[in-house]
Short mmCIF file of C-alpha atoms and ligand atoms in Angstrom, two decimals:
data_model
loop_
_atom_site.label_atom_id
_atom_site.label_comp_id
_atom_site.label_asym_id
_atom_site.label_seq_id
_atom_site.Cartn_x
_atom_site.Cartn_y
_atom_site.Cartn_z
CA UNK A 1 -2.75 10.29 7.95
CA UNK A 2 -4.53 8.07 10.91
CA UNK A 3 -3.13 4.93 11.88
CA UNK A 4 -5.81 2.05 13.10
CA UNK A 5 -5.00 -1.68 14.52
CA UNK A 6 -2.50 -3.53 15.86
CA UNK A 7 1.40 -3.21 16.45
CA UNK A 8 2.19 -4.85 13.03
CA UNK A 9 -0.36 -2.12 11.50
CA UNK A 10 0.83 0.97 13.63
CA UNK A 11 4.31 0.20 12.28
CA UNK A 12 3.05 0.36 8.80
CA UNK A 13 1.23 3.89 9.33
CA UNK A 14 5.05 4.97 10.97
CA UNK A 15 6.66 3.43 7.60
CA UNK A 16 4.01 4.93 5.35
CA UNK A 17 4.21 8.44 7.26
CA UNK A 18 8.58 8.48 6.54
CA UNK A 19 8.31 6.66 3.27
CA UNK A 20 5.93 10.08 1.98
CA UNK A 21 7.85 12.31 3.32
CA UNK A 22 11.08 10.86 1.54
CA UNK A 23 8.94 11.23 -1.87
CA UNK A 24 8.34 15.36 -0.95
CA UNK A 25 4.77 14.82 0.48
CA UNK A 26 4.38 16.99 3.83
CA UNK A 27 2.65 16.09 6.32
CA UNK A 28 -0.32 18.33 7.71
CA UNK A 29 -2.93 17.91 10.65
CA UNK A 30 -5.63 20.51 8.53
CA UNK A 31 -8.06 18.11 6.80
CA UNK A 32 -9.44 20.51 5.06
CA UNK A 33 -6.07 21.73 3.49
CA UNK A 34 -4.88 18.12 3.08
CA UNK A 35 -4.95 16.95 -0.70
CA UNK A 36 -5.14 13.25 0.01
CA UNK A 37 -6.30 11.89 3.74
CA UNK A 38 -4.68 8.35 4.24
CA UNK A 39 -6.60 6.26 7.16
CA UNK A 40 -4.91 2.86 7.42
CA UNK A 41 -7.47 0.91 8.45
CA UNK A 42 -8.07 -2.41 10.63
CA UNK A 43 -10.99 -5.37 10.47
CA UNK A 44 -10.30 -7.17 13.63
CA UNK A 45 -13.92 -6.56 15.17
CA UNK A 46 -17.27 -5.78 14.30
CA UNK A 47 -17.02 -2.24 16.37
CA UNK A 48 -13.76 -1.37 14.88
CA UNK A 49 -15.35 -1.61 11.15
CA UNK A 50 -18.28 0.45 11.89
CA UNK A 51 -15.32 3.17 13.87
CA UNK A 52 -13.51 3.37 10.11
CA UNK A 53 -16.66 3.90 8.00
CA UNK A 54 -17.26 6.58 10.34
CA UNK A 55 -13.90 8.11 10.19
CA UNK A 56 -14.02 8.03 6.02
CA UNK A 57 -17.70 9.73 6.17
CA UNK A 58 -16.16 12.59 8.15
CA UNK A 59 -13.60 13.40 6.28
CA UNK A 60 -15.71 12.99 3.30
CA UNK A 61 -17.80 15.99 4.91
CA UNK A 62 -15.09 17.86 6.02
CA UNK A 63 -12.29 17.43 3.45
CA UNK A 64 -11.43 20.29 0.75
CA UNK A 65 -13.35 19.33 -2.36
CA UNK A 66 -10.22 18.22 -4.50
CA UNK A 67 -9.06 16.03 -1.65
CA UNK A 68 -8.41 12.37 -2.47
CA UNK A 69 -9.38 9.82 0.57
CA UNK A 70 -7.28 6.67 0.44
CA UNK A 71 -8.83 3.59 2.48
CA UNK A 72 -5.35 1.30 3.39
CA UNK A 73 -4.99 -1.44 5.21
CA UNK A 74 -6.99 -4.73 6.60
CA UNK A 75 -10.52 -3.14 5.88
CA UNK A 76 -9.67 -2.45 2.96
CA UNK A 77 -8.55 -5.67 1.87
CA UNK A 78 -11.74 -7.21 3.43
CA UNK A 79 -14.43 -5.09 2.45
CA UNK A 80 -13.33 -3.16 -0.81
CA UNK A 81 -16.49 -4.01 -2.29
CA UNK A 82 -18.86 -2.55 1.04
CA UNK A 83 -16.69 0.16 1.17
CA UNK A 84 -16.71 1.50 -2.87
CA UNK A 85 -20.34 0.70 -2.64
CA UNK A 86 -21.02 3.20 0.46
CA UNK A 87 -18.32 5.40 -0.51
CA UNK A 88 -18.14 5.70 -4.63
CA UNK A 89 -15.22 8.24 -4.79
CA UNK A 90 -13.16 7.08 -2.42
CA UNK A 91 -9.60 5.31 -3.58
CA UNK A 92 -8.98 1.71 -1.87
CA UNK A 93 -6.09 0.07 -1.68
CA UNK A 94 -4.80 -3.15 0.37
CA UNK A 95 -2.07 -3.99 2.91
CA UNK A 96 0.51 -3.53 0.40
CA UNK A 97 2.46 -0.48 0.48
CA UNK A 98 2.56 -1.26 -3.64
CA UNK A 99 -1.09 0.01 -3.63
CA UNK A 100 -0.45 2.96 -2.38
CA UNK A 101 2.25 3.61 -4.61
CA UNK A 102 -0.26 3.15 -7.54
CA UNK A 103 -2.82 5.37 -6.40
CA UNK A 104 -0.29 8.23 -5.41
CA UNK A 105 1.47 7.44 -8.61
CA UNK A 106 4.85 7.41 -6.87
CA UNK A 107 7.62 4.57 -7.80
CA UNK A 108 6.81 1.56 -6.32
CA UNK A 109 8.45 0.59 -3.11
CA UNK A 110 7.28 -3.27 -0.13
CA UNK A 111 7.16 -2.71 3.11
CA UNK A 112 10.28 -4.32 4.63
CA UNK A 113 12.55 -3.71 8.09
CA UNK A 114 14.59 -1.44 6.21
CA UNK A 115 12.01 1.17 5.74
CA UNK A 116 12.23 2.70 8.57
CA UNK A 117 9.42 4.03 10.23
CA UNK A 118 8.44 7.97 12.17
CA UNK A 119 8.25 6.88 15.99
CA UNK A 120 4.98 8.12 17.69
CA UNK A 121 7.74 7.43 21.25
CA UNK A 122 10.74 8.17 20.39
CA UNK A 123 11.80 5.58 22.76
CA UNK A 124 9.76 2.62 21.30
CA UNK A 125 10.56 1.12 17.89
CA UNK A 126 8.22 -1.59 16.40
CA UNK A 127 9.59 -4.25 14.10
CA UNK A 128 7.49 -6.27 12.03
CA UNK A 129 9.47 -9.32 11.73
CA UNK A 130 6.96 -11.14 9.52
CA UNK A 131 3.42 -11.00 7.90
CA UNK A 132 -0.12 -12.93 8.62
CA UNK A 133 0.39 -16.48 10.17
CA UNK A 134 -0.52 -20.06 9.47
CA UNK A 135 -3.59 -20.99 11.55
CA UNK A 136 -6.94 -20.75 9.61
CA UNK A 137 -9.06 -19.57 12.96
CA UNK A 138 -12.85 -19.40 11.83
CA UNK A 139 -13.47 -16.45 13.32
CA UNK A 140 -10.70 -14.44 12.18
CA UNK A 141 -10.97 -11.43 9.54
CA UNK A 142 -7.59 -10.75 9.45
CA UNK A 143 -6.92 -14.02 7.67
CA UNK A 144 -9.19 -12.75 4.78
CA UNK A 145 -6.82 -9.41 4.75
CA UNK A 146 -3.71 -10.95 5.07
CA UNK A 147 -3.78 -14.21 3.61
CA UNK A 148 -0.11 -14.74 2.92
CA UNK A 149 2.12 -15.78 5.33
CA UNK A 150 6.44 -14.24 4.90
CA UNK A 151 8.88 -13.92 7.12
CA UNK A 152 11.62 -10.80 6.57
CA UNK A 153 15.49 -12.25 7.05
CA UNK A 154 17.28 -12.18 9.98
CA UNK A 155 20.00 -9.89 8.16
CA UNK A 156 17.17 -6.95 7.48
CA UNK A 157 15.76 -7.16 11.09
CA UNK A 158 18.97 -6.77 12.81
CA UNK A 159 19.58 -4.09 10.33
CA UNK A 160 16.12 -2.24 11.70
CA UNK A 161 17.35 -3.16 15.29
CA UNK A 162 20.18 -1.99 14.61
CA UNK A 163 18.86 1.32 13.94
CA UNK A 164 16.13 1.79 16.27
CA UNK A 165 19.36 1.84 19.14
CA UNK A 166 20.55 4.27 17.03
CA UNK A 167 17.75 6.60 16.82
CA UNK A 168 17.62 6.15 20.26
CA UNK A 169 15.07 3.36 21.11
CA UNK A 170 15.26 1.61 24.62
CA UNK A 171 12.34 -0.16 23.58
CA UNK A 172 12.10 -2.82 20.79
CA UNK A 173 8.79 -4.42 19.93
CA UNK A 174 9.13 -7.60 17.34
CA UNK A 175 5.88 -8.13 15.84
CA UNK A 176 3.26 -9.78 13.70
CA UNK A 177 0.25 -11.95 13.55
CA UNK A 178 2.12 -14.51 15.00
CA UNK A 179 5.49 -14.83 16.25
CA UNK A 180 5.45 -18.27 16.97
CA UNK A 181 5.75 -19.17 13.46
CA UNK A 182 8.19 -16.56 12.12
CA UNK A 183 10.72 -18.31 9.90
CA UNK A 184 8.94 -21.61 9.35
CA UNK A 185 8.92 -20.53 5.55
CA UNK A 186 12.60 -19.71 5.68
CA UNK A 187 14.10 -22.54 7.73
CA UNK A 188 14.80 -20.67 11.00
CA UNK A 189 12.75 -19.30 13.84
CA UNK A 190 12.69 -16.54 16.69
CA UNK A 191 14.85 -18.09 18.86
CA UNK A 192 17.55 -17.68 15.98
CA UNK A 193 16.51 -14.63 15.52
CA UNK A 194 16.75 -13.20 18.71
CA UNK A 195 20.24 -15.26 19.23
CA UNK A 196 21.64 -12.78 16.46
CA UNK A 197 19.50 -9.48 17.89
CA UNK A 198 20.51 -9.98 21.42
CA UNK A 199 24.20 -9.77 20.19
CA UNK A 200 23.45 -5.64 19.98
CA UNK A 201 25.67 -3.92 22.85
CA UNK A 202 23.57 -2.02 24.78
CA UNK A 203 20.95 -1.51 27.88
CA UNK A 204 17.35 -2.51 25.59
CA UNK A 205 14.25 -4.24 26.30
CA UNK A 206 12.99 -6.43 23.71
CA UNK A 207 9.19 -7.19 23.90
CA UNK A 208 7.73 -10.06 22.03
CA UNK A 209 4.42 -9.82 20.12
CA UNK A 210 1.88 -12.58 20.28
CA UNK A 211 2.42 -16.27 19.69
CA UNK A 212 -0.48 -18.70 19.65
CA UNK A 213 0.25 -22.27 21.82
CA UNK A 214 0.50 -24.49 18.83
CA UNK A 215 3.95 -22.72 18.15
CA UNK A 216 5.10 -21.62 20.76
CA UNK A 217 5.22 -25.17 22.45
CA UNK A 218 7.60 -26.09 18.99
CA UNK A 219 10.17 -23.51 20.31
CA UNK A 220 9.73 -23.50 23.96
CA UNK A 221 12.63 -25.38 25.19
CA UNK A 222 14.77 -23.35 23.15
CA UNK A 223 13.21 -19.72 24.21
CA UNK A 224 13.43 -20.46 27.76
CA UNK A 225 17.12 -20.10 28.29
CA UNK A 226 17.08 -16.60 26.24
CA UNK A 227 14.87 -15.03 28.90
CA UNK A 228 18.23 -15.58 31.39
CA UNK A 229 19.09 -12.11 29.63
CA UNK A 230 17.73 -9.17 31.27
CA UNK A 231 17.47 -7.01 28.04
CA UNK A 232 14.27 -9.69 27.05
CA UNK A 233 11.35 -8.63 28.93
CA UNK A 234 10.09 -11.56 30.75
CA UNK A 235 6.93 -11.70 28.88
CA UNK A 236 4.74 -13.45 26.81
CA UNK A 237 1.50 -12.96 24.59
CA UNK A 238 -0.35 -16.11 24.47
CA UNK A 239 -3.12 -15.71 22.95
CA UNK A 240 -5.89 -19.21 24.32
CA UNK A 241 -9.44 -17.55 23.10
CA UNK A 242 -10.99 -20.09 25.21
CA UNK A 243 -10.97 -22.72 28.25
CA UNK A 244 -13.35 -25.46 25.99
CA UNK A 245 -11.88 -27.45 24.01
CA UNK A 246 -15.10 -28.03 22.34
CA UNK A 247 -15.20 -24.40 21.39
CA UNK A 248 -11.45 -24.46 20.50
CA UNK A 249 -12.07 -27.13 17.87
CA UNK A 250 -15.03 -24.81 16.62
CA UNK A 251 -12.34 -21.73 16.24
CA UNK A 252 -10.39 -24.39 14.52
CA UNK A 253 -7.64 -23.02 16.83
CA UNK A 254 -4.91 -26.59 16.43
CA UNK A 255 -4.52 -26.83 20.32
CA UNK A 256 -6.21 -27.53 23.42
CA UNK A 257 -6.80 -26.13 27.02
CA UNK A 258 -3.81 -28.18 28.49
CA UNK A 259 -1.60 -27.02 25.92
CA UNK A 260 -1.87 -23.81 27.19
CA UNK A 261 -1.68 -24.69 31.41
CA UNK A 262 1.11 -26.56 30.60
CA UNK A 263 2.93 -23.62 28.40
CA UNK A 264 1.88 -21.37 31.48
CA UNK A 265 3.13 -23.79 33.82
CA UNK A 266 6.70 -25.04 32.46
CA UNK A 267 7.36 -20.95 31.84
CA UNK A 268 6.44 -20.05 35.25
CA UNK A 269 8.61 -23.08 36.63
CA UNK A 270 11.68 -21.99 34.36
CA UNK A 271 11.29 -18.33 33.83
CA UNK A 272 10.71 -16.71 37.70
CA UNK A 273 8.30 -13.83 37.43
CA UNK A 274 7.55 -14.26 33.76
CA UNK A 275 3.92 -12.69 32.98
CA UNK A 276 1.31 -14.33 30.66
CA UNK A 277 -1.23 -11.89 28.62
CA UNK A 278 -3.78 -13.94 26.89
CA UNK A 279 -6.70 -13.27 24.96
CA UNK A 280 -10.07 -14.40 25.36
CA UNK A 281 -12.95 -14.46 23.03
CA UNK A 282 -16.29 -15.16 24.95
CA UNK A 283 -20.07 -16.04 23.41
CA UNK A 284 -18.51 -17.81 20.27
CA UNK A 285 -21.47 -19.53 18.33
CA UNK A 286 -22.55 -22.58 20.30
CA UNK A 287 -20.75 -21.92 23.81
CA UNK A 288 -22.95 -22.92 26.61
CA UNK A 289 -22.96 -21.76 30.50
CA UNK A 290 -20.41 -25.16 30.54
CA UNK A 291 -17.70 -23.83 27.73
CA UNK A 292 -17.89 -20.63 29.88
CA UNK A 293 -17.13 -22.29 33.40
CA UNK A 294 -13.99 -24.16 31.73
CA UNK A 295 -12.86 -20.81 30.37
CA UNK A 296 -13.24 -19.51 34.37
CA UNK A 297 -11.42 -22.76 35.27
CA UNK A 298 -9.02 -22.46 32.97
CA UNK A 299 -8.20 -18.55 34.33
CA UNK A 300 -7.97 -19.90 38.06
CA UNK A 301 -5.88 -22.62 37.32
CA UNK A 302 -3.17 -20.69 35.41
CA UNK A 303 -3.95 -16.65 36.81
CA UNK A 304 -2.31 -14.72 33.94
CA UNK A 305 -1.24 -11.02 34.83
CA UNK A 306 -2.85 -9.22 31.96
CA UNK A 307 -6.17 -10.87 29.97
CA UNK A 308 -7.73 -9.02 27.11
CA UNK A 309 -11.52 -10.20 26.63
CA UNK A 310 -13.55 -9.88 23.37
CA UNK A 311 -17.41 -10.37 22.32
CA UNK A 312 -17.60 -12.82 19.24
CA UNK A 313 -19.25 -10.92 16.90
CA UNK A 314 -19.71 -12.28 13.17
CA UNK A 315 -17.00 -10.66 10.59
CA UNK A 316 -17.91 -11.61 7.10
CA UNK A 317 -16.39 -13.62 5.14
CA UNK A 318 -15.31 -16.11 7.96
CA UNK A 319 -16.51 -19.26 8.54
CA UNK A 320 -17.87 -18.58 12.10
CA UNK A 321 -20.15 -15.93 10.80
CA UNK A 322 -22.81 -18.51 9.55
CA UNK A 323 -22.17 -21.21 12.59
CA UNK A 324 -25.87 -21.91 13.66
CA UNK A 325 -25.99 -21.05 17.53
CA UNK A 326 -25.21 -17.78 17.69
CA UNK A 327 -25.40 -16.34 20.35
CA UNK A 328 -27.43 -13.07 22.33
CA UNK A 329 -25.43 -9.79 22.63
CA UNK A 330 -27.09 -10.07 26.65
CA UNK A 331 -25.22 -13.24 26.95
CA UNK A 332 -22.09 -12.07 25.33
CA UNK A 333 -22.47 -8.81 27.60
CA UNK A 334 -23.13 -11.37 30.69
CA UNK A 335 -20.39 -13.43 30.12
CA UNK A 336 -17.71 -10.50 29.65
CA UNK A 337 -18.62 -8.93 32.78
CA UNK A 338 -18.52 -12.31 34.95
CA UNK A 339 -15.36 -12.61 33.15
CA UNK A 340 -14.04 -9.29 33.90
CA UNK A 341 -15.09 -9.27 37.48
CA UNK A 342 -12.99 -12.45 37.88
CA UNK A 343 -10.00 -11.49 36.38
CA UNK A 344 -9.53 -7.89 38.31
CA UNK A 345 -10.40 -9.31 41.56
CA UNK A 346 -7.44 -12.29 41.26
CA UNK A 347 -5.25 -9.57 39.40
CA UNK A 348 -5.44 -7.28 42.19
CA UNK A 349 -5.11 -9.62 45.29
CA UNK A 350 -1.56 -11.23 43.14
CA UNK A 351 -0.80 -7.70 42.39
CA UNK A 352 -0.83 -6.22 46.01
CA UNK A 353 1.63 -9.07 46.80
CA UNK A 354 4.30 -7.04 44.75
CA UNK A 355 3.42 -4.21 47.62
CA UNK A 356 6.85 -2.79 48.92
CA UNK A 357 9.06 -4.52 46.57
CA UNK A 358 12.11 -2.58 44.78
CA UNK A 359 12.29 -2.95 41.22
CA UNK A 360 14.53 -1.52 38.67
CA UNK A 361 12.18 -0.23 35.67
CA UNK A 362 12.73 1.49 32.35
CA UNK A 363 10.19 4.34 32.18
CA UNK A 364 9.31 4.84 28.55
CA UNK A 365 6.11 6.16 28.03
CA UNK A 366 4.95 9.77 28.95
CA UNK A 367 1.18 9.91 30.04
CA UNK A 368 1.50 13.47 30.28
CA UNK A 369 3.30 16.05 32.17
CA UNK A 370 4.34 14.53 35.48
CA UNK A 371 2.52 11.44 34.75
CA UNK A 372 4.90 8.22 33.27
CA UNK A 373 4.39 4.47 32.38
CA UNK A 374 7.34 1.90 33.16
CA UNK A 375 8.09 -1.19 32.98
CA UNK A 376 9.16 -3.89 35.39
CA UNK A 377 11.28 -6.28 33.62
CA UNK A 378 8.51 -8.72 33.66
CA UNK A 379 7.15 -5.70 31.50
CA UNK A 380 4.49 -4.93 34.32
CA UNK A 381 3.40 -1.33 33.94
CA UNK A 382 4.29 1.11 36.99
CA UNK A 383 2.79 4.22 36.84
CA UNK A 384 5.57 6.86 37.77
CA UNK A 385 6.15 10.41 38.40
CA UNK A 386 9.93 10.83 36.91
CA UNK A 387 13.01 9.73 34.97
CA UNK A 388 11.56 9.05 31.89
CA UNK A 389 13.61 7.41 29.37
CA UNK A 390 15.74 6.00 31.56
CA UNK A 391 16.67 2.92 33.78
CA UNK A 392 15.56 4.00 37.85
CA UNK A 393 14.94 2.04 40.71
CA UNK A 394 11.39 2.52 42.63
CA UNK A 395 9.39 0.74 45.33
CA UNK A 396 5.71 -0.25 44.93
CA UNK A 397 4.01 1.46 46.95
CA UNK A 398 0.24 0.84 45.40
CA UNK A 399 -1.48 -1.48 43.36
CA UNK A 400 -3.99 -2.00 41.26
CA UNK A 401 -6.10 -4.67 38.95
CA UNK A 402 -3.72 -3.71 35.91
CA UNK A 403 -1.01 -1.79 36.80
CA UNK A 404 1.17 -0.35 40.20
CA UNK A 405 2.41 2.96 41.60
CA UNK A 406 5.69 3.52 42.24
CA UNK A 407 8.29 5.69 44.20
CA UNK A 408 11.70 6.19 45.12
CA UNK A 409 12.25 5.34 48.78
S1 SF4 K 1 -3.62 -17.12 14.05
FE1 SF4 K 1 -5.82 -17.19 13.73
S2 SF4 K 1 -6.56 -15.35 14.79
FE2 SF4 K 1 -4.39 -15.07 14.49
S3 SF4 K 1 -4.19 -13.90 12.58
FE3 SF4 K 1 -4.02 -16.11 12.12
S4 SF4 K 1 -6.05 -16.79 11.55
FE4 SF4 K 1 -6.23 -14.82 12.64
#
């Protein structure tokens, strides 16, 4: 079994990776004694799609001859036809653990909270808290593989919270496409939802996936006095793509560029030391050296800690993919390293401000064997050499574009 993609999906390989060894399959890391190889797959990018066909044609070559390889996931929902067609004898299902069922011919079971899934950290549980969203981005092939848009109840995630303490977790990631919109189809929302989660006793952190703008300014004056609570890392995913609102429109994205400053800004103002991670796509179909200096524009004015940049490239299927105006991969490459270069040189002259300040941290991941990630409760990561799963207090004594150093003094 490999697991591809996003938080939502590598909580769905943990599920799937439990859920068959409840129905007596065991798990083994010998492809070539395996009798079916499960890859759950993801579509987001053009480079990621051509990573899974070359994943499936290796263990077509290397698998024992009987072996069944099942295609799961958002590839497979978006390209089943590409995908039979280059790889005839290969089984495909969806996103749905249903179609897995089928082709294992094993009783029939949904993804939901309560299947519980095999950590990767056994500190860090990841709940997904609902499924696809309710923009209509043009770019976006995720959309194609998960068209439908549910929320899960309130009662089954605190049940799956509720759990993950007990297994141990000091770590809680609530996920999906978009948080921002969870319970719109069931007359509630996050805020509600974390109301009842944050009841738990207990020393957590609770990280929140992404949320785009248009939803997150529906629920903002609500989610700001929540963050008061320690056991909420002061975070937020905010997803902007771009500083145009030309190009915005194009994306067909329901907000615009002061949307965003002003979500960045009335945070900041309310929530001290809150940290923004946004995403930004650059060389979308059209964009012009102009669109580009409002995205740089749009970056000084509102400095977020953490920015993850993308090349458009054309996914199939979306609407974006047959804009006129598309552009070079030179430009794309030009306008991701300008943007790059930007970002790290403003992220490490805020971060070396932080230089020689104590901060209690949880350290939860293990890097390797002296090596440890923590997090600030602004969910900053400090790079650390002890204590792991557990609350310590450290100084920063380095930093650097994306992350800091720290000791105890
Ligand atoms: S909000 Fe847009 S980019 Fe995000 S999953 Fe939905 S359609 Fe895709």
């Amino acid at each position: 079994m490999e697991g591809y993609g996003c938080s939502l999906n590598i909580s769905e390989t943990q599920k799937i990776d439990e859920f068959l060894e409840s129905n007596n399959f065991e798990r083994t890391d010998k492809l070539n004694s395996a009798d079916f190889v499960i890859i759950n797959t993801c579509s987001v990018k053009q480079v990621t799609e051509q990573r899974m066909f070359s994943r499936i044609e290796f263990f077509l070559n290397n698998k024992k001859s009987s072996s069944k390889i099942i295609v799961f996931g958002c590839l497979a929902a978006h390209k089943k036809k590409d995908l039979l067609k280059k790889f005839p004898t290969i089984l495909v299902c969806d996103t749905s653990l249903e179609s897995l069922c089928l082709v294992l011919n094993i009783k029939k079971r949904s993804f939901s909270p309560k299947l519980l899934g095999k950590k990767s950290n056994p500190l860090v549980s990841i709940i997904p808290v609902s499924v696809g969203c309710l923009g209509n981005c043009t770019y976006c092939a995720t959309k194609i593989a998960r068209p439908n848009f549910f929320s899960y109840s309130i009662k089954e995630i605190d049940f799956a919270f509720k759990s993950a303490l007990k297994s141990g977790s000091k770590e809680i990631w609530l996920t999906s496409q978009d948080l921002g919109c969870y319970g719109f189809d069931i007359k509630t929302d996050i805020v509600e939802l974390l109301k009842v989660l944050l009841k738990n006793k207990g020393e957590y952190r609770i990280r929140l996936g992404m949320m785009n703008p248009n939803f997150l300014k529906k629920i903002s004056g609500k989610l700001i006095p929540l963050f008061s609570d320690d056991r909420l890392y002061k975070f937020l995913h905010v997803p902007v793509q771009s500083g145009s609102n030309r190009v915005l429109k194009l994306m067909n994205r329901g907000y615009k560029n002061k949307d965003f400053v002003d979500l960045v800004n009335l945070f900041r103002k309310k929530v001290k030391g809150i940290t923004f991670s946004t995403d930004i796509i650059v060389g979308f179909p059209t964009e012009t050296e102009k669109d580009f200096e409002k995205t740089l524009l749009l970056l000084k004015k509102t400095t977020p800690e953490v920015v993850n940049i993308s090349r458009f490239a054309k996914r199939d299927g979306t609407k974006a993919a047959v804009f006129s105006g598309q552009l070079s991969e030179a430009t794309k490459k030009d306008y991701s390293r300008k943007l790059t270069k930007f970002c790290d040189e403003y992220m490490l002259v805020n971060n070396k401000k932080r230089v020689g300040e104590k901060v209690r941290v949880l350290v939860s991941e293990k890097k390797s064997k002296n090596l440890f990630v923590a997090r600030t409760n602004n969910y900053r990561p400090v790079n650390v050499g002890f204590g792991y799963s557990s609350f310590v207090d450290v100084e920063i004594v380095e930093a650097f574009p994306h992350f800091f150093k720290g000791e105890t003094k």
